[in-house]
Short mmCIF file of N, CA and C in Angstrom, two decimals:
data_model
loop_
_atom_site.label_atom_id
_atom_site.label_comp_id
_atom_site.label_asym_id
_atom_site.label_seq_id
_atom_site.Cartn_x
_atom_site.Cartn_y
_atom_site.Cartn_z
N MET A 121 71.19 57.93 -93.22
CA MET A 121 70.00 57.69 -93.97
C MET A 121 68.83 58.20 -93.16
N ALA A 122 67.93 58.93 -93.79
CA ALA A 122 66.76 59.48 -93.12
C ALA A 122 65.53 58.76 -93.64
N SER A 123 64.49 58.71 -92.78
CA SER A 123 63.24 58.10 -93.26
C SER A 123 62.11 59.08 -93.10
N LYS A 124 61.12 58.92 -93.98
CA LYS A 124 59.96 59.82 -94.03
C LYS A 124 58.70 58.98 -94.19
N SER A 125 57.57 59.49 -93.74
CA SER A 125 56.32 58.79 -94.02
C SER A 125 55.76 59.34 -95.31
N ASN A 126 55.21 58.44 -96.11
CA ASN A 126 54.54 58.88 -97.33
C ASN A 126 53.05 58.99 -97.06
N ASN A 127 52.25 59.22 -98.06
CA ASN A 127 50.81 59.42 -97.89
C ASN A 127 50.10 58.18 -97.35
N ASN A 128 50.64 56.98 -97.54
CA ASN A 128 50.01 55.74 -97.08
C ASN A 128 50.36 55.43 -95.63
N GLY A 129 51.14 56.24 -95.01
CA GLY A 129 51.56 56.00 -93.64
C GLY A 129 52.78 55.10 -93.57
N LYS A 130 53.25 54.59 -94.69
CA LYS A 130 54.43 53.75 -94.69
C LYS A 130 55.67 54.63 -94.72
N LYS A 131 56.69 54.11 -94.17
CA LYS A 131 57.94 54.86 -94.14
C LYS A 131 58.74 54.58 -95.41
N ALA A 132 59.17 55.66 -96.04
CA ALA A 132 60.01 55.54 -97.23
C ALA A 132 61.40 56.05 -96.86
N SER A 133 62.38 55.32 -97.28
CA SER A 133 63.74 55.75 -96.93
C SER A 133 64.29 56.65 -98.03
N THR A 134 65.01 57.65 -97.60
CA THR A 134 65.67 58.55 -98.53
C THR A 134 67.14 58.59 -98.17
N ILE A 135 67.94 58.74 -99.18
CA ILE A 135 69.37 58.82 -98.96
C ILE A 135 69.80 60.24 -99.28
N SER A 136 70.48 60.83 -98.36
CA SER A 136 70.99 62.18 -98.56
C SER A 136 72.40 62.07 -99.11
N VAL A 137 72.59 62.60 -100.30
CA VAL A 137 73.91 62.56 -100.92
C VAL A 137 74.42 63.98 -101.02
N GLU A 138 75.47 64.25 -100.29
CA GLU A 138 76.08 65.57 -100.33
C GLU A 138 77.52 65.42 -100.77
N ALA A 139 77.97 66.36 -101.55
CA ALA A 139 79.37 66.34 -101.96
C ALA A 139 80.22 66.62 -100.72
N PRO A 140 81.33 65.92 -100.59
CA PRO A 140 82.17 66.18 -99.42
C PRO A 140 82.70 67.62 -99.46
N ALA A 141 82.71 68.23 -98.29
CA ALA A 141 83.20 69.61 -98.21
C ALA A 141 84.70 69.61 -98.50
N ARG A 142 85.12 70.51 -99.36
CA ARG A 142 86.55 70.61 -99.67
C ARG A 142 87.22 71.40 -98.56
N SER A 143 88.39 70.99 -98.23
CA SER A 143 89.14 71.70 -97.21
C SER A 143 89.61 73.04 -97.77
N VAL A 144 89.91 73.95 -96.88
CA VAL A 144 90.41 75.26 -97.28
C VAL A 144 91.69 75.08 -98.09
N GLU A 145 92.54 74.17 -97.63
CA GLU A 145 93.80 73.92 -98.34
C GLU A 145 93.56 73.40 -99.74
N ALA A 146 92.55 72.53 -99.91
CA ALA A 146 92.24 72.00 -101.24
C ALA A 146 91.76 73.11 -102.16
N LYS A 147 90.94 74.00 -101.64
CA LYS A 147 90.46 75.13 -102.45
C LYS A 147 91.61 76.05 -102.82
N LEU A 148 92.48 76.32 -101.85
CA LEU A 148 93.64 77.18 -102.14
C LEU A 148 94.55 76.54 -103.19
N ALA A 149 94.78 75.25 -103.06
CA ALA A 149 95.63 74.55 -104.03
C ALA A 149 95.04 74.67 -105.43
N ARG A 150 93.73 74.52 -105.56
CA ARG A 150 93.07 74.63 -106.87
C ARG A 150 93.17 76.06 -107.40
N LEU A 151 92.86 77.05 -106.57
CA LEU A 151 92.86 78.45 -107.01
C LEU A 151 94.25 78.98 -107.35
N LEU A 152 95.26 78.45 -106.66
CA LEU A 152 96.63 78.92 -106.87
C LEU A 152 97.41 78.04 -107.85
N GLY A 153 96.78 76.97 -108.33
CA GLY A 153 97.45 76.08 -109.28
C GLY A 153 98.60 75.32 -108.65
N LEU A 154 98.43 74.91 -107.39
CA LEU A 154 99.48 74.18 -106.68
C LEU A 154 99.34 72.69 -106.94
N GLN A 155 100.42 71.96 -106.69
CA GLN A 155 100.43 70.52 -106.92
C GLN A 155 99.56 69.76 -105.91
N ASN A 156 99.57 70.22 -104.65
CA ASN A 156 98.83 69.49 -103.62
C ASN A 156 98.48 70.40 -102.45
N GLU A 157 97.74 69.82 -101.53
CA GLU A 157 97.30 70.57 -100.35
C GLU A 157 98.45 70.89 -99.41
N ALA A 158 99.49 70.06 -99.42
CA ALA A 158 100.64 70.31 -98.55
C ALA A 158 101.30 71.65 -98.89
N GLU A 159 101.38 71.98 -100.18
CA GLU A 159 101.93 73.27 -100.59
C GLU A 159 101.06 74.41 -100.07
N ALA A 160 99.74 74.22 -100.13
CA ALA A 160 98.81 75.23 -99.62
C ALA A 160 98.98 75.41 -98.12
N GLU A 161 99.19 74.30 -97.40
CA GLU A 161 99.41 74.38 -95.95
C GLU A 161 100.67 75.18 -95.63
N LYS A 162 101.72 75.01 -96.42
CA LYS A 162 102.96 75.77 -96.20
C LYS A 162 102.71 77.26 -96.42
N ILE A 163 101.96 77.59 -97.46
CA ILE A 163 101.65 78.99 -97.74
C ILE A 163 100.83 79.60 -96.61
N VAL A 164 99.83 78.86 -96.15
CA VAL A 164 98.99 79.34 -95.03
C VAL A 164 99.86 79.57 -93.80
N ALA A 165 100.80 78.68 -93.54
CA ALA A 165 101.68 78.84 -92.38
C ALA A 165 102.54 80.10 -92.53
N LEU A 166 103.07 80.35 -93.73
CA LEU A 166 103.87 81.55 -93.96
C LEU A 166 103.04 82.82 -93.76
N LEU A 167 101.82 82.83 -94.31
CA LEU A 167 100.97 84.02 -94.24
C LEU A 167 100.40 84.23 -92.85
N LYS A 168 100.36 83.17 -92.06
CA LYS A 168 99.92 83.31 -90.67
C LYS A 168 100.87 84.25 -89.93
N GLY A 169 102.14 84.25 -90.35
CA GLY A 169 103.12 85.17 -89.78
C GLY A 169 102.81 86.63 -90.05
N HIS A 170 101.95 86.88 -91.04
CA HIS A 170 101.54 88.25 -91.35
C HIS A 170 100.12 88.53 -90.82
N GLY A 171 99.67 87.67 -89.92
CA GLY A 171 98.39 87.90 -89.25
C GLY A 171 97.17 87.47 -90.04
N LEU A 172 97.36 86.59 -91.03
CA LEU A 172 96.23 86.14 -91.84
C LEU A 172 95.87 84.69 -91.50
N THR A 173 94.58 84.44 -91.28
CA THR A 173 94.12 83.08 -91.05
C THR A 173 93.92 82.39 -92.40
N LYS A 174 93.77 81.07 -92.37
CA LYS A 174 93.60 80.36 -93.65
C LYS A 174 92.28 80.72 -94.32
N THR A 175 91.24 81.00 -93.55
CA THR A 175 89.98 81.40 -94.18
C THR A 175 90.10 82.81 -94.78
N GLN A 176 90.88 83.67 -94.15
CA GLN A 176 91.12 85.00 -94.71
C GLN A 176 91.94 84.90 -95.99
N VAL A 177 92.95 84.05 -95.99
CA VAL A 177 93.76 83.84 -97.20
C VAL A 177 92.87 83.34 -98.33
N LEU A 178 92.02 82.36 -98.03
CA LEU A 178 91.11 81.83 -99.05
C LEU A 178 90.19 82.93 -99.58
N ALA A 179 89.63 83.74 -98.68
CA ALA A 179 88.74 84.83 -99.11
C ALA A 179 89.47 85.82 -100.02
N LEU A 180 90.72 86.13 -99.69
CA LEU A 180 91.50 87.08 -100.50
C LEU A 180 91.84 86.48 -101.87
N VAL A 181 92.23 85.21 -101.90
CA VAL A 181 92.54 84.56 -103.18
C VAL A 181 91.29 84.49 -104.05
N GLU A 182 90.15 84.15 -103.45
CA GLU A 182 88.90 84.12 -104.21
C GLU A 182 88.56 85.50 -104.76
N ALA A 183 88.78 86.55 -103.96
CA ALA A 183 88.51 87.92 -104.41
C ALA A 183 89.43 88.30 -105.57
N ILE A 184 90.70 87.91 -105.48
CA ILE A 184 91.65 88.21 -106.56
C ILE A 184 91.21 87.51 -107.84
N ARG A 185 90.87 86.23 -107.75
CA ARG A 185 90.44 85.47 -108.94
C ARG A 185 89.14 86.04 -109.52
N ARG A 186 88.22 86.44 -108.63
CA ARG A 186 86.95 87.01 -109.09
C ARG A 186 87.20 88.33 -109.85
N GLU A 187 88.05 89.18 -109.28
CA GLU A 187 88.36 90.46 -109.93
C GLU A 187 89.08 90.24 -111.26
N GLU A 188 89.96 89.26 -111.29
CA GLU A 188 90.68 88.92 -112.52
C GLU A 188 89.68 88.51 -113.61
N GLN A 189 88.71 87.67 -113.25
CA GLN A 189 87.71 87.22 -114.22
C GLN A 189 86.83 88.37 -114.70
N GLU A 190 86.47 89.28 -113.80
CA GLU A 190 85.66 90.44 -114.18
C GLU A 190 86.41 91.32 -115.18
N ILE A 191 87.69 91.51 -114.96
CA ILE A 191 88.50 92.33 -115.86
C ILE A 191 88.64 91.65 -117.22
N ILE A 192 88.88 90.35 -117.20
CA ILE A 192 89.02 89.61 -118.46
C ILE A 192 87.72 89.68 -119.26
N PHE A 193 86.58 89.53 -118.59
CA PHE A 193 85.29 89.63 -119.28
C PHE A 193 85.09 91.04 -119.84
N ALA A 194 85.37 92.05 -119.02
CA ALA A 194 85.21 93.44 -119.47
C ALA A 194 86.15 93.74 -120.62
N ASP A 195 87.34 93.16 -120.59
CA ASP A 195 88.32 93.37 -121.66
C ASP A 195 87.81 92.79 -122.98
N SER A 196 87.17 91.62 -122.92
CA SER A 196 86.65 91.04 -124.16
C SER A 196 85.51 91.89 -124.71
N VAL A 197 84.70 92.46 -123.83
CA VAL A 197 83.63 93.36 -124.28
C VAL A 197 84.25 94.62 -124.89
N LEU A 198 85.26 95.18 -124.22
CA LEU A 198 85.92 96.39 -124.69
C LEU A 198 86.57 96.18 -126.05
N ARG A 199 87.21 95.03 -126.23
CA ARG A 199 87.85 94.74 -127.51
C ARG A 199 86.83 94.71 -128.64
N GLY A 200 85.64 94.24 -128.35
CA GLY A 200 84.57 94.26 -129.35
C GLY A 200 84.16 95.69 -129.68
N GLU A 201 84.21 96.57 -128.67
CA GLU A 201 83.84 97.97 -128.90
C GLU A 201 84.93 98.75 -129.63
N LEU A 202 86.14 98.22 -129.66
CA LEU A 202 87.23 98.92 -130.33
C LEU A 202 87.12 98.84 -131.85
N GLN A 203 86.27 97.98 -132.32
CA GLN A 203 86.07 97.87 -133.77
C GLN A 203 85.34 99.13 -134.26
N THR A 204 85.84 99.70 -135.33
CA THR A 204 85.26 100.93 -135.88
C THR A 204 84.48 100.58 -137.13
N ASN A 205 83.25 101.07 -137.19
CA ASN A 205 82.42 100.88 -138.37
C ASN A 205 82.75 102.01 -139.35
N GLN A 206 83.24 101.67 -140.52
CA GLN A 206 83.69 102.66 -141.50
C GLN A 206 82.53 103.54 -141.99
N GLU A 207 81.31 103.05 -141.95
CA GLU A 207 80.16 103.84 -142.38
C GLU A 207 79.90 105.01 -141.43
N ASP A 208 80.31 104.86 -140.17
CA ASP A 208 80.11 105.91 -139.18
C ASP A 208 81.11 107.05 -139.33
N LEU A 209 82.13 106.88 -140.15
CA LEU A 209 83.19 107.88 -140.29
C LEU A 209 83.04 108.64 -141.61
N MET A 210 81.91 109.23 -141.79
CA MET A 210 81.63 109.90 -143.05
C MET A 210 82.30 111.27 -143.17
N ASP A 211 82.52 111.94 -142.07
CA ASP A 211 83.14 113.26 -142.16
C ASP A 211 84.23 113.40 -141.09
N GLU A 212 84.91 114.53 -141.10
CA GLU A 212 86.03 114.75 -140.20
C GLU A 212 85.60 114.79 -138.74
N ALA A 213 84.43 115.34 -138.45
CA ALA A 213 83.95 115.41 -137.06
C ALA A 213 83.71 114.00 -136.51
N ASP A 214 83.11 113.14 -137.33
CA ASP A 214 82.90 111.75 -136.90
C ASP A 214 84.22 111.04 -136.68
N LEU A 215 85.17 111.29 -137.56
CA LEU A 215 86.48 110.67 -137.45
C LEU A 215 87.19 111.15 -136.17
N ALA A 216 87.12 112.44 -135.88
CA ALA A 216 87.75 112.98 -134.68
C ALA A 216 87.09 112.41 -133.43
N SER A 217 85.79 112.34 -133.43
CA SER A 217 85.06 111.78 -132.29
C SER A 217 85.43 110.32 -132.08
N SER A 218 85.53 109.59 -133.18
CA SER A 218 85.90 108.17 -133.10
C SER A 218 87.32 108.02 -132.56
N ASP A 219 88.24 108.87 -132.98
CA ASP A 219 89.62 108.82 -132.48
C ASP A 219 89.67 109.06 -130.98
N ILE A 220 88.89 110.03 -130.51
CA ILE A 220 88.85 110.32 -129.07
C ILE A 220 88.30 109.12 -128.30
N ASP A 221 87.21 108.54 -128.81
CA ASP A 221 86.63 107.36 -128.17
C ASP A 221 87.62 106.20 -128.13
N GLN A 222 88.30 105.97 -129.26
CA GLN A 222 89.27 104.88 -129.33
C GLN A 222 90.42 105.10 -128.35
N GLY A 223 90.89 106.34 -128.25
CA GLY A 223 91.97 106.65 -127.32
C GLY A 223 91.56 106.40 -125.88
N MET A 224 90.35 106.80 -125.53
CA MET A 224 89.85 106.60 -124.18
C MET A 224 89.71 105.10 -123.89
N LYS A 225 89.19 104.34 -124.84
CA LYS A 225 89.04 102.90 -124.65
C LYS A 225 90.40 102.22 -124.52
N MET A 226 91.38 102.69 -125.27
CA MET A 226 92.72 102.11 -125.18
C MET A 226 93.34 102.41 -123.81
N ARG A 227 93.14 103.62 -123.30
CA ARG A 227 93.66 103.95 -121.97
C ARG A 227 92.99 103.08 -120.90
N MET A 228 91.70 102.87 -121.03
CA MET A 228 90.99 102.00 -120.09
C MET A 228 91.53 100.57 -120.17
N ALA A 229 91.75 100.09 -121.38
CA ALA A 229 92.28 98.73 -121.57
C ALA A 229 93.68 98.61 -120.96
N ASN A 230 94.51 99.63 -121.15
CA ASN A 230 95.85 99.62 -120.58
C ASN A 230 95.80 99.61 -119.05
N ARG A 231 94.89 100.40 -118.49
CA ARG A 231 94.74 100.45 -117.04
C ARG A 231 94.30 99.09 -116.49
N GLU A 232 93.36 98.46 -117.19
CA GLU A 232 92.89 97.14 -116.76
C GLU A 232 93.99 96.09 -116.90
N ASN A 233 94.78 96.18 -117.97
CA ASN A 233 95.90 95.27 -118.17
C ASN A 233 96.91 95.41 -117.03
N PHE A 234 97.18 96.63 -116.63
CA PHE A 234 98.10 96.88 -115.52
C PHE A 234 97.54 96.29 -114.23
N LYS A 235 96.23 96.41 -114.03
CA LYS A 235 95.62 95.88 -112.81
C LYS A 235 95.71 94.35 -112.79
N VAL A 236 95.52 93.71 -113.94
CA VAL A 236 95.65 92.25 -113.99
C VAL A 236 97.08 91.85 -113.61
N LYS A 237 98.06 92.60 -114.08
CA LYS A 237 99.45 92.31 -113.71
C LYS A 237 99.64 92.44 -112.20
N ARG A 238 99.02 93.43 -111.60
CA ARG A 238 99.13 93.61 -110.14
C ARG A 238 98.41 92.49 -109.40
N LEU A 239 97.29 92.01 -109.96
CA LEU A 239 96.60 90.88 -109.35
C LEU A 239 97.47 89.63 -109.40
N HIS A 240 98.14 89.41 -110.54
CA HIS A 240 99.05 88.26 -110.67
C HIS A 240 100.23 88.41 -109.70
N ARG A 241 100.68 89.63 -109.54
CA ARG A 241 101.77 89.87 -108.57
C ARG A 241 101.30 89.53 -107.16
N ALA A 242 100.07 89.87 -106.83
CA ALA A 242 99.52 89.54 -105.51
C ALA A 242 99.46 88.02 -105.34
N LEU A 243 99.05 87.31 -106.38
CA LEU A 243 99.03 85.85 -106.30
C LEU A 243 100.44 85.29 -106.12
N ASP A 244 101.42 85.86 -106.81
CA ASP A 244 102.81 85.42 -106.64
C ASP A 244 103.28 85.67 -105.21
N ARG A 245 102.90 86.82 -104.65
CA ARG A 245 103.29 87.13 -103.27
C ARG A 245 102.61 86.19 -102.29
N ILE A 246 101.39 85.76 -102.60
CA ILE A 246 100.73 84.76 -101.74
C ILE A 246 101.53 83.46 -101.79
N LYS A 247 101.90 83.05 -103.00
CA LYS A 247 102.63 81.79 -103.16
C LYS A 247 103.99 81.81 -102.47
N ASP A 248 104.66 82.97 -102.48
CA ASP A 248 105.99 83.01 -101.84
C ASP A 248 105.92 83.42 -100.36
N GLY A 249 104.70 83.69 -99.87
CA GLY A 249 104.52 83.97 -98.45
C GLY A 249 104.75 85.40 -98.03
N SER A 250 104.96 86.30 -98.99
CA SER A 250 105.23 87.70 -98.63
C SER A 250 103.98 88.58 -98.72
N TYR A 251 102.86 88.03 -99.16
CA TYR A 251 101.61 88.79 -99.24
C TYR A 251 101.20 89.20 -97.82
N GLY A 252 100.80 90.44 -97.68
CA GLY A 252 100.40 90.94 -96.37
C GLY A 252 101.52 91.63 -95.63
N GLU A 253 102.71 91.65 -96.23
CA GLU A 253 103.86 92.32 -95.64
C GLU A 253 104.14 93.59 -96.44
N CYS A 254 104.27 94.71 -95.76
CA CYS A 254 104.54 95.99 -96.42
C CYS A 254 105.89 95.91 -97.12
N GLU A 255 105.93 96.28 -98.39
CA GLU A 255 107.17 96.24 -99.15
C GLU A 255 108.14 97.33 -98.75
N SER A 256 107.65 98.34 -98.06
CA SER A 256 108.52 99.44 -97.65
C SER A 256 109.13 99.22 -96.26
N CYS A 257 108.28 98.96 -95.28
CA CYS A 257 108.78 98.86 -93.90
C CYS A 257 108.77 97.45 -93.32
N GLY A 258 108.10 96.52 -94.00
CA GLY A 258 108.06 95.14 -93.53
C GLY A 258 106.97 94.85 -92.51
N ALA A 259 106.18 95.85 -92.14
CA ALA A 259 105.09 95.64 -91.17
C ALA A 259 103.95 94.87 -91.84
N ASP A 260 103.09 94.29 -91.01
CA ASP A 260 101.91 93.61 -91.54
C ASP A 260 100.92 94.64 -92.07
N ILE A 261 100.38 94.37 -93.24
CA ILE A 261 99.41 95.28 -93.86
C ILE A 261 98.07 95.14 -93.16
N GLY A 262 97.68 93.95 -92.81
CA GLY A 262 96.43 93.71 -92.10
C GLY A 262 95.31 93.29 -93.03
N TYR A 263 94.46 92.41 -92.52
CA TYR A 263 93.37 91.85 -93.33
C TYR A 263 92.38 92.93 -93.77
N ALA A 264 92.07 93.87 -92.90
CA ALA A 264 91.08 94.90 -93.24
C ALA A 264 91.52 95.68 -94.49
N ARG A 265 92.78 96.09 -94.52
CA ARG A 265 93.29 96.83 -95.69
C ARG A 265 93.35 95.93 -96.92
N LEU A 266 93.81 94.70 -96.75
CA LEU A 266 93.91 93.79 -97.88
C LEU A 266 92.54 93.45 -98.46
N SER A 267 91.55 93.31 -97.61
CA SER A 267 90.22 93.00 -98.13
C SER A 267 89.61 94.21 -98.83
N ALA A 268 90.01 95.41 -98.42
CA ALA A 268 89.54 96.62 -99.10
C ALA A 268 90.31 96.87 -100.39
N ARG A 269 91.59 96.52 -100.40
CA ARG A 269 92.46 96.76 -101.56
C ARG A 269 93.36 95.53 -101.71
N ILE A 270 92.86 94.52 -102.43
CA ILE A 270 93.55 93.23 -102.46
C ILE A 270 94.94 93.28 -103.09
N ILE A 271 95.23 94.34 -103.81
CA ILE A 271 96.55 94.45 -104.43
C ILE A 271 97.47 95.38 -103.63
N ALA A 272 97.08 95.69 -102.40
CA ALA A 272 97.89 96.58 -101.56
C ALA A 272 99.26 95.97 -101.33
N GLU A 273 100.28 96.79 -101.49
CA GLU A 273 101.66 96.35 -101.26
C GLU A 273 102.31 97.13 -100.13
N LEU A 274 101.62 98.17 -99.68
CA LEU A 274 102.13 99.02 -98.61
C LEU A 274 101.12 99.09 -97.47
N CYS A 275 101.63 99.20 -96.24
CA CYS A 275 100.74 99.42 -95.10
C CYS A 275 100.17 100.84 -95.21
N ILE A 276 99.20 101.13 -94.39
CA ILE A 276 98.54 102.44 -94.47
C ILE A 276 99.53 103.58 -94.21
N ALA A 277 100.40 103.43 -93.22
CA ALA A 277 101.35 104.50 -92.90
C ALA A 277 102.29 104.78 -94.07
N CYS A 278 102.82 103.74 -94.69
CA CYS A 278 103.75 103.93 -95.82
C CYS A 278 103.02 104.47 -97.05
N LYS A 279 101.78 104.03 -97.27
CA LYS A 279 101.01 104.53 -98.41
C LYS A 279 100.70 106.01 -98.23
N GLU A 280 100.33 106.40 -97.01
CA GLU A 280 100.06 107.81 -96.74
C GLU A 280 101.31 108.65 -96.96
N GLU A 281 102.46 108.15 -96.54
CA GLU A 281 103.72 108.86 -96.74
C GLU A 281 104.04 108.99 -98.23
N GLU A 282 103.84 107.92 -98.98
CA GLU A 282 104.07 107.96 -100.43
C GLU A 282 103.16 108.99 -101.11
N GLU A 283 101.89 109.00 -100.74
CA GLU A 283 100.94 109.95 -101.32
C GLU A 283 101.29 111.39 -100.93
N ARG A 284 101.75 111.59 -99.70
CA ARG A 284 102.14 112.93 -99.26
C ARG A 284 103.31 113.43 -100.11
N LYS A 285 104.29 112.57 -100.35
CA LYS A 285 105.43 112.95 -101.18
C LYS A 285 105.01 113.23 -102.62
N GLU A 286 104.10 112.43 -103.16
CA GLU A 286 103.61 112.65 -104.53
C GLU A 286 102.89 113.99 -104.65
N ASN A 287 102.14 114.34 -103.65
CA ASN A 287 101.36 115.58 -103.70
C ASN A 287 102.22 116.83 -103.56
N LEU A 288 103.43 116.69 -103.00
CA LEU A 288 104.30 117.85 -102.85
C LEU A 288 104.82 118.35 -104.18
N SER A 289 105.02 117.44 -105.13
CA SER A 289 105.62 117.84 -106.39
C SER A 289 105.25 116.86 -107.49
N ALA A 290 105.01 117.39 -108.68
CA ALA A 290 104.74 116.53 -109.84
C ALA A 290 106.04 115.97 -110.40
N VAL A 291 107.16 116.65 -110.15
CA VAL A 291 108.45 116.18 -110.63
C VAL A 291 108.84 114.95 -109.82
N GLY A 292 109.23 113.91 -110.50
CA GLY A 292 109.61 112.67 -109.83
C GLY A 292 108.43 111.76 -109.57
N ARG A 293 107.26 112.18 -109.94
CA ARG A 293 106.07 111.37 -109.76
C ARG A 293 106.10 110.20 -110.72
N LYS A 294 105.74 109.04 -110.26
CA LYS A 294 105.77 107.84 -111.10
C LYS A 294 104.38 107.55 -111.63
N PRO A 295 104.21 107.58 -112.94
CA PRO A 295 102.92 107.15 -113.48
C PRO A 295 102.76 105.66 -113.21
N LYS A 296 101.71 105.27 -112.53
CA LYS A 296 101.55 103.89 -112.10
C LYS A 296 101.33 102.93 -113.26
N SER A 297 100.72 103.37 -114.34
CA SER A 297 100.44 102.46 -115.43
C SER A 297 101.62 102.28 -116.36
N MET A 298 102.59 103.17 -116.30
CA MET A 298 103.73 103.07 -117.21
C MET A 298 105.01 102.68 -116.50
N GLY A 299 105.08 102.89 -115.19
CA GLY A 299 106.24 102.50 -114.43
C GLY A 299 107.49 103.31 -114.72
N GLN A 300 107.35 104.50 -115.28
CA GLN A 300 108.50 105.33 -115.59
C GLN A 300 108.44 106.60 -114.74
N THR A 301 109.59 107.13 -114.42
CA THR A 301 109.65 108.38 -113.68
C THR A 301 109.71 109.53 -114.66
N LEU A 302 108.92 110.57 -114.42
CA LEU A 302 108.96 111.73 -115.31
C LEU A 302 110.28 112.47 -115.15
N GLY A 303 110.71 112.66 -113.91
CA GLY A 303 112.00 113.27 -113.61
C GLY A 303 112.36 114.43 -114.49
N ASN A 304 113.44 114.33 -115.26
CA ASN A 304 113.97 115.41 -116.08
C ASN A 304 113.16 115.62 -117.35
N LYS A 305 112.26 114.73 -117.66
CA LYS A 305 111.48 114.86 -118.90
C LYS A 305 110.45 115.98 -118.80
N LEU A 306 110.15 116.42 -117.58
CA LEU A 306 109.18 117.47 -117.38
C LEU A 306 109.86 118.82 -117.53
N THR A 307 109.43 119.59 -118.51
CA THR A 307 110.02 120.91 -118.74
C THR A 307 108.94 121.96 -118.73
N VAL A 308 109.29 123.12 -118.28
CA VAL A 308 108.36 124.24 -118.23
C VAL A 308 108.83 125.26 -119.27
N SER A 309 107.92 125.68 -120.15
CA SER A 309 108.30 126.65 -121.20
C SER A 309 108.05 128.05 -120.72
#
């Protein structure tokens, strides 16, 4: 309790009421939809093995949730823009232009949908303790890379190797949004 003097020179007491600070584990449990803080503590212990502190884990989970919310908001705006006004389609040129716009918006929506799935995958990897571990070589990805690319699944060395292989040839390249290999489907006339 703190006291202050008022204009009459008398002391008036004031009570400072602050909300109790939530622990990092409590915040993680809420953001990850866990039953209790003990589950969050187990996850933090697992991720510590990949060189992540509990405050870093919290920062990454908050970033994932923030990005997820931004995409969901942008998706709702985009869905509103996908509506076509029939009065604007008076001739073939307007119709063609509208089709191109709709196609581009659909591709953007598909890309964002894929990113949300990758964000959910990152959250699943946090929950199972494998977040921060390279899926290719098993090395630690590192906080710097994860904070720059929160959905990173490969360390820098493995990602560079993957990109080098992709750049050598378009055949066998995997479209990231579709998850299919072009392989034999690519033909040259």
